[in-house]
CSV table of N, CA, C and O in Angstrom, one decimal:
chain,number,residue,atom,x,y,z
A,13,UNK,N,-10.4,31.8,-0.9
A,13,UNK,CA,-9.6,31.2,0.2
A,13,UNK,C,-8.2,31.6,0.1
A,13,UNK,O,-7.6,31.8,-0.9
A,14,UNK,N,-7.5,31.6,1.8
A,14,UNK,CA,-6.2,32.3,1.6
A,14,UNK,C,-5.4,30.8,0.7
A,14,UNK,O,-6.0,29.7,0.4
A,15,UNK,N,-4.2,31.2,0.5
A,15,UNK,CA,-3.1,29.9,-0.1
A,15,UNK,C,-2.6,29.5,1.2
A,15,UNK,O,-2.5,28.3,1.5
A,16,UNK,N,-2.2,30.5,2.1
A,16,UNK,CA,-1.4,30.0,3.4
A,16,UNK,C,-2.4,28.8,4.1
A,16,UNK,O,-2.0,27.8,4.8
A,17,UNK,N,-3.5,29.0,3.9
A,17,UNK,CA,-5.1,28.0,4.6
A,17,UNK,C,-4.8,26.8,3.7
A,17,UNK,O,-4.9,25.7,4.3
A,18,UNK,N,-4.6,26.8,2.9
A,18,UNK,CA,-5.2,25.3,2.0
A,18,UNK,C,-3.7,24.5,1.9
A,18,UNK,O,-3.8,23.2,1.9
A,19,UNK,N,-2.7,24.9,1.9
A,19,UNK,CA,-1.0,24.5,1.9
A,19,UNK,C,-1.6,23.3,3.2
A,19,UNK,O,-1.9,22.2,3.0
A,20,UNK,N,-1.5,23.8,4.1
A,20,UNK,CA,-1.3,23.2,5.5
A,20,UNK,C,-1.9,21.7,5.2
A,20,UNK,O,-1.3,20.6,5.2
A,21,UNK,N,-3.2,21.7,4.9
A,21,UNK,CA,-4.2,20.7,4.9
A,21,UNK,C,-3.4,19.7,3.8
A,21,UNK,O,-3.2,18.5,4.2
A,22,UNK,N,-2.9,20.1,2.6
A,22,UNK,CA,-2.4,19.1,2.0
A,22,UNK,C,-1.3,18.6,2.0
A,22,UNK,O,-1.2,17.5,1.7
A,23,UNK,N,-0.2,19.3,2.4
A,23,UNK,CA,0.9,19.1,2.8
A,23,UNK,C,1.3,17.5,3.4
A,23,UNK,O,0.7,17.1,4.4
A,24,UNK,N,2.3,16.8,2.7
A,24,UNK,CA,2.2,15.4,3.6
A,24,UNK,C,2.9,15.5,4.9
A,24,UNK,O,3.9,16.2,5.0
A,25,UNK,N,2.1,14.4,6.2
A,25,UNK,CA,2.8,14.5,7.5
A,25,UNK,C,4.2,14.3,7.5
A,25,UNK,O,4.3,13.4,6.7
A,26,UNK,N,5.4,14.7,7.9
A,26,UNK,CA,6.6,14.3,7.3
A,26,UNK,C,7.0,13.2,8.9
A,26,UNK,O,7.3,13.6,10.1
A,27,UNK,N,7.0,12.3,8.6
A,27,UNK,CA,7.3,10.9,10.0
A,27,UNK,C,8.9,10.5,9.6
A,27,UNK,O,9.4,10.7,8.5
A,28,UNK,N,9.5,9.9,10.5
A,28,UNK,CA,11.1,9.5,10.1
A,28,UNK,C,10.7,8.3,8.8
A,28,UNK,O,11.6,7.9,8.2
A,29,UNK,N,9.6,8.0,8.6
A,29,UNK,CA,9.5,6.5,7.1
A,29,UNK,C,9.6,7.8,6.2
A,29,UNK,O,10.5,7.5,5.4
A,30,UNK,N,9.2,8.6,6.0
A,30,UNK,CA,8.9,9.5,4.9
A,30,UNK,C,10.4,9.9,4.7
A,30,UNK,O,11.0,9.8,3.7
A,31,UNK,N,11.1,10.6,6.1
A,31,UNK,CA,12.1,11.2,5.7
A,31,UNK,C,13.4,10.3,4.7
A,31,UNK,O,14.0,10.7,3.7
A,32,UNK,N,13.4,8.5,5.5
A,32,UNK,CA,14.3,7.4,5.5
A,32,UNK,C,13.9,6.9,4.2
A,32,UNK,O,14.6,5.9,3.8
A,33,UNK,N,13.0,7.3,3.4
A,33,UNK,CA,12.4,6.9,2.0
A,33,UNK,C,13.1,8.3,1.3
A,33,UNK,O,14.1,8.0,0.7
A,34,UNK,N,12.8,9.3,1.3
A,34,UNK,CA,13.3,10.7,0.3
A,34,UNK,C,15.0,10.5,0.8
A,34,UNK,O,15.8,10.8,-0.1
A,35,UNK,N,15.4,10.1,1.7
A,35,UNK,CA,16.9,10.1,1.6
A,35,UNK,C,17.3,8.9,0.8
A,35,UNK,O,18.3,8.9,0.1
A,36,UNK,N,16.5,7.8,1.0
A,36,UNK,CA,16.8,7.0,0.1
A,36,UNK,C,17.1,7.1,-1.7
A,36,UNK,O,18.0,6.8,-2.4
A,37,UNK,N,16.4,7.5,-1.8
A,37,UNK,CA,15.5,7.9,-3.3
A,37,UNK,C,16.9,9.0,-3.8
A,37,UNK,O,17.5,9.0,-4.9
A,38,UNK,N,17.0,10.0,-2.7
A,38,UNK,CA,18.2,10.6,-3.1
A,38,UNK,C,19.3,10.7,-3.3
A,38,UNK,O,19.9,11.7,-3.7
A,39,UNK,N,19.8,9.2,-2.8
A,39,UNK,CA,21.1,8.7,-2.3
A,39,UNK,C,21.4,7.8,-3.6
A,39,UNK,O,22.4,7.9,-4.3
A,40,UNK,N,20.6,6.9,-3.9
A,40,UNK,CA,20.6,6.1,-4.8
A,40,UNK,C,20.7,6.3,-6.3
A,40,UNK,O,19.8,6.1,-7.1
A,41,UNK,N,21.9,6.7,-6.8
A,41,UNK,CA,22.3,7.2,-8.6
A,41,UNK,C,21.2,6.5,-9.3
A,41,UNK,O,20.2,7.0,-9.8
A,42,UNK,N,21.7,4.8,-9.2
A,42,UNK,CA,20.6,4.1,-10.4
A,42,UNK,C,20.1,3.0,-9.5
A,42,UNK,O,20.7,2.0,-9.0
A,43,UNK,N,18.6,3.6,-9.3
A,43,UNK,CA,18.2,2.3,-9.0
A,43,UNK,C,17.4,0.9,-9.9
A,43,UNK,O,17.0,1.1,-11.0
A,44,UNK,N,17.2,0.2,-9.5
A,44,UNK,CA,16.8,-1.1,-10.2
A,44,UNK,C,15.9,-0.5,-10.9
A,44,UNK,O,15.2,0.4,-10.5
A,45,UNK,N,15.6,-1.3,-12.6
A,45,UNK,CA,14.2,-0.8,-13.0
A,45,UNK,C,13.2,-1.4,-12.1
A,45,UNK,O,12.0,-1.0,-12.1
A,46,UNK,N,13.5,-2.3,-11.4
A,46,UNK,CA,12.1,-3.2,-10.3
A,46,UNK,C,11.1,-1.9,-9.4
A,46,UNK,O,9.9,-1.9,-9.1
A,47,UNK,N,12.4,-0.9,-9.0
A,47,UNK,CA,12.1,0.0,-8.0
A,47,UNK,C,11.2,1.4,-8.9
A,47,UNK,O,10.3,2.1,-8.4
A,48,UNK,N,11.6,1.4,-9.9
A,48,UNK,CA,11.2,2.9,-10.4
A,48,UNK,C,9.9,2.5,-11.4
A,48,UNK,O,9.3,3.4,-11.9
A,49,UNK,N,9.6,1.0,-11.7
A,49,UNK,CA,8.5,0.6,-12.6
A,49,UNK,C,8.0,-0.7,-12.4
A,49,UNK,O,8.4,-1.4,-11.4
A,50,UNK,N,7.0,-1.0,-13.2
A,50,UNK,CA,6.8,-2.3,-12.9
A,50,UNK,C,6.5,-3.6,-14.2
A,50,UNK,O,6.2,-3.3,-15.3
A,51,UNK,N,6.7,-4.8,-13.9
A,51,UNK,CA,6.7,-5.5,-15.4
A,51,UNK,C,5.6,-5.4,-16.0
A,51,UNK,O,4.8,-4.6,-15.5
A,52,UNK,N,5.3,-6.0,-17.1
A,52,UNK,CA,4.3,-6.5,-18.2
A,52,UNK,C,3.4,-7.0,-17.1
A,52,UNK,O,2.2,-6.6,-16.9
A,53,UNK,N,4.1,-8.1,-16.2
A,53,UNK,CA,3.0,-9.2,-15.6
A,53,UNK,C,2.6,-8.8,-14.0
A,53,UNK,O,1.7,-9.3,-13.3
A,54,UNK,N,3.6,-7.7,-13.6
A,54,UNK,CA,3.0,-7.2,-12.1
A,54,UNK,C,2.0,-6.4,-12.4
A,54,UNK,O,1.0,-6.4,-11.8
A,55,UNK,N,2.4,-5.4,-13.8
A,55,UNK,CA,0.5,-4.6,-14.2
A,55,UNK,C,-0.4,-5.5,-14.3
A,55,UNK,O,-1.5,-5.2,-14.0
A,56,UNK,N,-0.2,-7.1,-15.0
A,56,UNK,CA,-1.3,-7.6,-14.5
A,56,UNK,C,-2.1,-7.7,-13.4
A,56,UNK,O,-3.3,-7.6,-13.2
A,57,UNK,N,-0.8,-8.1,-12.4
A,57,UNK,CA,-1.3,-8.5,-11.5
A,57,UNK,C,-2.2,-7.3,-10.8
A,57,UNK,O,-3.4,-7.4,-10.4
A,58,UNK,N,-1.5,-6.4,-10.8
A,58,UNK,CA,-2.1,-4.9,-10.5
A,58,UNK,C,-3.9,-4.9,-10.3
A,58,UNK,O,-4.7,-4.9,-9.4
A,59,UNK,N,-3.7,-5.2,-12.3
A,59,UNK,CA,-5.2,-4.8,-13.1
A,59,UNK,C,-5.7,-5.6,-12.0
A,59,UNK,O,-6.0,-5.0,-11.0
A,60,UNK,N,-6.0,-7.3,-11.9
A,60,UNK,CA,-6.4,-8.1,-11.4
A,60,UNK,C,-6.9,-7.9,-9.5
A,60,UNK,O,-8.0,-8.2,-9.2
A,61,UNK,N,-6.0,-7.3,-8.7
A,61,UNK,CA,-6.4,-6.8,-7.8
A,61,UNK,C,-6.9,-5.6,-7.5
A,61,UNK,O,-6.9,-5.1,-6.4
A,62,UNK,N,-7.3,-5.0,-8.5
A,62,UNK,CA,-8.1,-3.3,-8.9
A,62,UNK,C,-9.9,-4.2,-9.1
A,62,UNK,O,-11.0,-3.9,-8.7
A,63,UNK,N,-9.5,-4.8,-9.5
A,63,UNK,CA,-10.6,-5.8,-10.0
A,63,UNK,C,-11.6,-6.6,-8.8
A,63,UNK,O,-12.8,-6.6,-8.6
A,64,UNK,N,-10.3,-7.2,-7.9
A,64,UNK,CA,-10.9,-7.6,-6.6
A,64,UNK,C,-11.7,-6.8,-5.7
A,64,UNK,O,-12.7,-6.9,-5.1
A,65,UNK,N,-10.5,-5.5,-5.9
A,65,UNK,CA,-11.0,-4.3,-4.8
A,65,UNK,C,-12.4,-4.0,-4.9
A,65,UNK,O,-13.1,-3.8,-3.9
A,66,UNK,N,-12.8,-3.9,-6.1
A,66,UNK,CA,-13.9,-3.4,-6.8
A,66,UNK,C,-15.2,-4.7,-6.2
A,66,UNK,O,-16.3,-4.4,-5.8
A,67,UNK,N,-14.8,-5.7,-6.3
A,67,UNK,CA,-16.2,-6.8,-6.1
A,67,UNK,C,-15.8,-6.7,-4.6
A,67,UNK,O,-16.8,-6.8,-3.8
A,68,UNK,N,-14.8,-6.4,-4.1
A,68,UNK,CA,-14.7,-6.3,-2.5
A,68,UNK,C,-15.7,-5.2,-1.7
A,68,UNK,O,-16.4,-5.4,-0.7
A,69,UNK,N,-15.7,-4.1,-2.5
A,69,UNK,CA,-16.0,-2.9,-2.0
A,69,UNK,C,-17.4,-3.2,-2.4
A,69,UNK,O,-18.2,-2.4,-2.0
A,70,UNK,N,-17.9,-4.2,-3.2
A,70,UNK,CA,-19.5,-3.9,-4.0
A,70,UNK,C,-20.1,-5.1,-2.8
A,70,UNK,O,-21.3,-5.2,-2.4
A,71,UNK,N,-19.2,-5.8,-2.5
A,71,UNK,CA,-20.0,-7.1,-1.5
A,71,UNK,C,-20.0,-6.9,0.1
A,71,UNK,O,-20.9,-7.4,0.8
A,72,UNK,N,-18.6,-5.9,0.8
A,72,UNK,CA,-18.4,-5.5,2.0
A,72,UNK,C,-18.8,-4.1,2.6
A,72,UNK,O,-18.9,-3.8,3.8
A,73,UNK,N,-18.9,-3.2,1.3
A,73,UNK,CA,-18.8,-2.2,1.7
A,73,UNK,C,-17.4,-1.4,1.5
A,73,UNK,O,-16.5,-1.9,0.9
A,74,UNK,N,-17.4,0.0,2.1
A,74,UNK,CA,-16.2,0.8,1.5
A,74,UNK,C,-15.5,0.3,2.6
A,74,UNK,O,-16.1,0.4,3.6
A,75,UNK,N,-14.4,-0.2,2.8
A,75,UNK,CA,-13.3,-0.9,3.9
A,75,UNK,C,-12.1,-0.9,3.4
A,75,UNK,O,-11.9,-1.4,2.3
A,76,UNK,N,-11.2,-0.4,4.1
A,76,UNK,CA,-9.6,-0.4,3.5
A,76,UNK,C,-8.8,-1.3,3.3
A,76,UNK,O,-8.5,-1.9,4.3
A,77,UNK,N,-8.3,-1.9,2.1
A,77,UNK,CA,-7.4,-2.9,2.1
A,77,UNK,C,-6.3,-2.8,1.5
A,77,UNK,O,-6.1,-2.6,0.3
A,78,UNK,N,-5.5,-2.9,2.3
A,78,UNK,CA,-3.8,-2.1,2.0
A,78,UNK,C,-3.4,-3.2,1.3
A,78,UNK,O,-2.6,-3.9,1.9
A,79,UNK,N,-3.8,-3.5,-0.1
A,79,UNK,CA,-3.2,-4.7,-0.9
A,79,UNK,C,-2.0,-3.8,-2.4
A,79,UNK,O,-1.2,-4.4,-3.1
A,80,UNK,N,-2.3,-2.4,-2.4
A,80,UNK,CA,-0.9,-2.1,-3.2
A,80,UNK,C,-0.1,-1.3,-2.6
A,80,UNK,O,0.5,-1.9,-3.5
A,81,UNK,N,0.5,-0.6,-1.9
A,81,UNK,CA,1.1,0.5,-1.2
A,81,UNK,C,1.8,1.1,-2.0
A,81,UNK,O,1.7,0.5,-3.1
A,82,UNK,N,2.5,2.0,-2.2
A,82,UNK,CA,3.3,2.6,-3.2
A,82,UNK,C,4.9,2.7,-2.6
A,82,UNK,O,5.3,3.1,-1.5
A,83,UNK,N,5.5,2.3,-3.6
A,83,UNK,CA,7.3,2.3,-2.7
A,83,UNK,C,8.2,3.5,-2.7
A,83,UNK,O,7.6,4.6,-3.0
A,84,UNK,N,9.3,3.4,-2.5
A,84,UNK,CA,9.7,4.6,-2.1
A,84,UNK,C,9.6,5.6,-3.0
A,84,UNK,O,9.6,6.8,-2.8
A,85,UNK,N,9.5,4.7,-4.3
A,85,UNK,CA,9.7,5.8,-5.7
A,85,UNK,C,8.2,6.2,-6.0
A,85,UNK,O,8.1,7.0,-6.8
A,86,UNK,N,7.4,5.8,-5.6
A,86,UNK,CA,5.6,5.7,-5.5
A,86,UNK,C,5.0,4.9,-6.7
A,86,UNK,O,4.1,5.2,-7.4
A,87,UNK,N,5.6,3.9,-6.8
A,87,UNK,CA,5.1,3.1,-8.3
A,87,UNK,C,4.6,2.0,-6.6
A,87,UNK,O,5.2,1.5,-5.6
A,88,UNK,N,3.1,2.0,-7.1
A,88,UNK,CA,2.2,0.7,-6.4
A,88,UNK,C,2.9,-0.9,-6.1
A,88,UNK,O,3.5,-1.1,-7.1
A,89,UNK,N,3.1,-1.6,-5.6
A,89,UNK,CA,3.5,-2.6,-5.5
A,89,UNK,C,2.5,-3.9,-4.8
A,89,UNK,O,2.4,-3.6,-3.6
A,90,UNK,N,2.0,-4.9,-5.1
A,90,UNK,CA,1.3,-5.4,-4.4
A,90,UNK,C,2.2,-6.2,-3.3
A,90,UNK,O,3.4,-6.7,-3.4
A,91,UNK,N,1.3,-6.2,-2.0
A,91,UNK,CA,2.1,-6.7,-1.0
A,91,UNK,C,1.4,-8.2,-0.7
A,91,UNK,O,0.4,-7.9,0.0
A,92,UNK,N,1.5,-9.4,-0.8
A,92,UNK,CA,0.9,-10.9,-0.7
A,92,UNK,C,0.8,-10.9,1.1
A,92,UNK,O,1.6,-10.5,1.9
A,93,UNK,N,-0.5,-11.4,1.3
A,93,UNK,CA,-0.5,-11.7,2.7
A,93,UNK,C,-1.4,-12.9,2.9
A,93,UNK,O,-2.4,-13.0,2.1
A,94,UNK,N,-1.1,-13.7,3.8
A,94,UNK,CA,-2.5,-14.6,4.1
A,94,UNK,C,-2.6,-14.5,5.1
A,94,UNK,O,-1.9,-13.8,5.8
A,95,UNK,N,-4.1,-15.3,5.7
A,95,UNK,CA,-4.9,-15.4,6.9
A,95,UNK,C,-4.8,-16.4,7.0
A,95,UNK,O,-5.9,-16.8,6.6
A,96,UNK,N,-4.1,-17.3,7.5
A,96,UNK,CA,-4.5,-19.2,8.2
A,96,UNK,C,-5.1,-19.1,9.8
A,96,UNK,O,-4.9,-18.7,11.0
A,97,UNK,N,-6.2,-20.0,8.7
A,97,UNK,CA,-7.4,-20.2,10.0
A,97,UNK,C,-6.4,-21.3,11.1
A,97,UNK,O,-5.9,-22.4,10.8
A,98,UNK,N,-6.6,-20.7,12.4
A,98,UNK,CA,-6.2,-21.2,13.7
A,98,UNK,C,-7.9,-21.5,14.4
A,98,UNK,O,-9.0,-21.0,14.5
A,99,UNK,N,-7.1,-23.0,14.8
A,99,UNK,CA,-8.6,-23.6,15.4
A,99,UNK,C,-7.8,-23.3,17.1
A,99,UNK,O,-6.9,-24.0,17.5
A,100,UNK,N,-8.4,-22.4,17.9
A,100,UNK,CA,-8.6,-22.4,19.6
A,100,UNK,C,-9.1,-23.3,20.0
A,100,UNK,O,-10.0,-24.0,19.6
A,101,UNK,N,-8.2,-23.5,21.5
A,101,UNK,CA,-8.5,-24.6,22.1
A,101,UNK,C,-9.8,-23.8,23.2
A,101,UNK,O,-9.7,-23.9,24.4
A,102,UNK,N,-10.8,-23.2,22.8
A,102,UNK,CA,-11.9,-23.0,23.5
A,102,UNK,C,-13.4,-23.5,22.9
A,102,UNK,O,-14.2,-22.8,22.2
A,103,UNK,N,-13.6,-24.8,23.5
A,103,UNK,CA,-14.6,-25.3,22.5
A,103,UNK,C,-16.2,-23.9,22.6
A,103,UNK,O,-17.1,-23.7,21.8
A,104,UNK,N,-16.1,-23.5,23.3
A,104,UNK,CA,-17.5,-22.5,23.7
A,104,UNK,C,-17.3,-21.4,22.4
A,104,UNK,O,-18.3,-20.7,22.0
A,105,UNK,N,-15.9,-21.2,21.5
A,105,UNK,CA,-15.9,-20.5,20.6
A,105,UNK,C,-16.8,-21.2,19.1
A,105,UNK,O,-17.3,-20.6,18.1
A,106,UNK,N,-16.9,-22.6,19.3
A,106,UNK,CA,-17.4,-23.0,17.9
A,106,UNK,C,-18.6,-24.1,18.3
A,106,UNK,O,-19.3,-24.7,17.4
C-alpha cells in the first residue's frame, strides 16, 4: 500500500474545536496539573465507569456513551449528566 493512501484516512478532521484546543495547549506555559493529569480518586472514578461501560455494552449491546471525552491535553475526563424523568401532559402516552 502507497503511504500517500493510508496518511489521508488517519489523519484527524481538523474543525475550529480542534484548532481553538491546539492553540490553547500552546499558548498556555503551565497549565494546572487538573488539565495535564488526573487524581488518585478521578482514576477511580475512571476505573469504575470502564466497569459500567463494560455491563452496559454486555446488557444493551455496542451503543456509544460519551461518559469520558478526552480534554484538550487528551487525559480522559468524565463528564456527569443526568436524565430527569418529565411526566407529559398527554395521558394517551402512559
Amino acid at each position: 500500500m502507497d503511504e500517500e493512501q493510508v496518511e489521508p484516512e488517519r489523519q484527524e478532521q481538523i474543525t475550529q474545536k480542534v484548532i481553538r484546543c491546539r492553540r490553547l495547549v500552546a499558548e498556555t506555559q503551565n497549565p494546572s496539573p487538573r488539565y495535564v493529569g488526573n487524581t488518585p480518586k478521578e482514576e477511580l472514578l475512571l476505573e469504575h465507569v470502564r466497569e459500567f461501560e463494560e455491563q452496559f455494552v454486555g446488557v444493551y449491546g455496542n451503543r456509544f456513551l460519551f461518559l469520558c471525552p478526552p480534554n484538550e491535553y487528551g487525559v480522559p475526563k468524565f463528564l456527569p449528566s443526568t436524565i430527569r424523568p418529565v411526566h407529559l401532559p398527554y395521558q394517551e402516552l402512559y
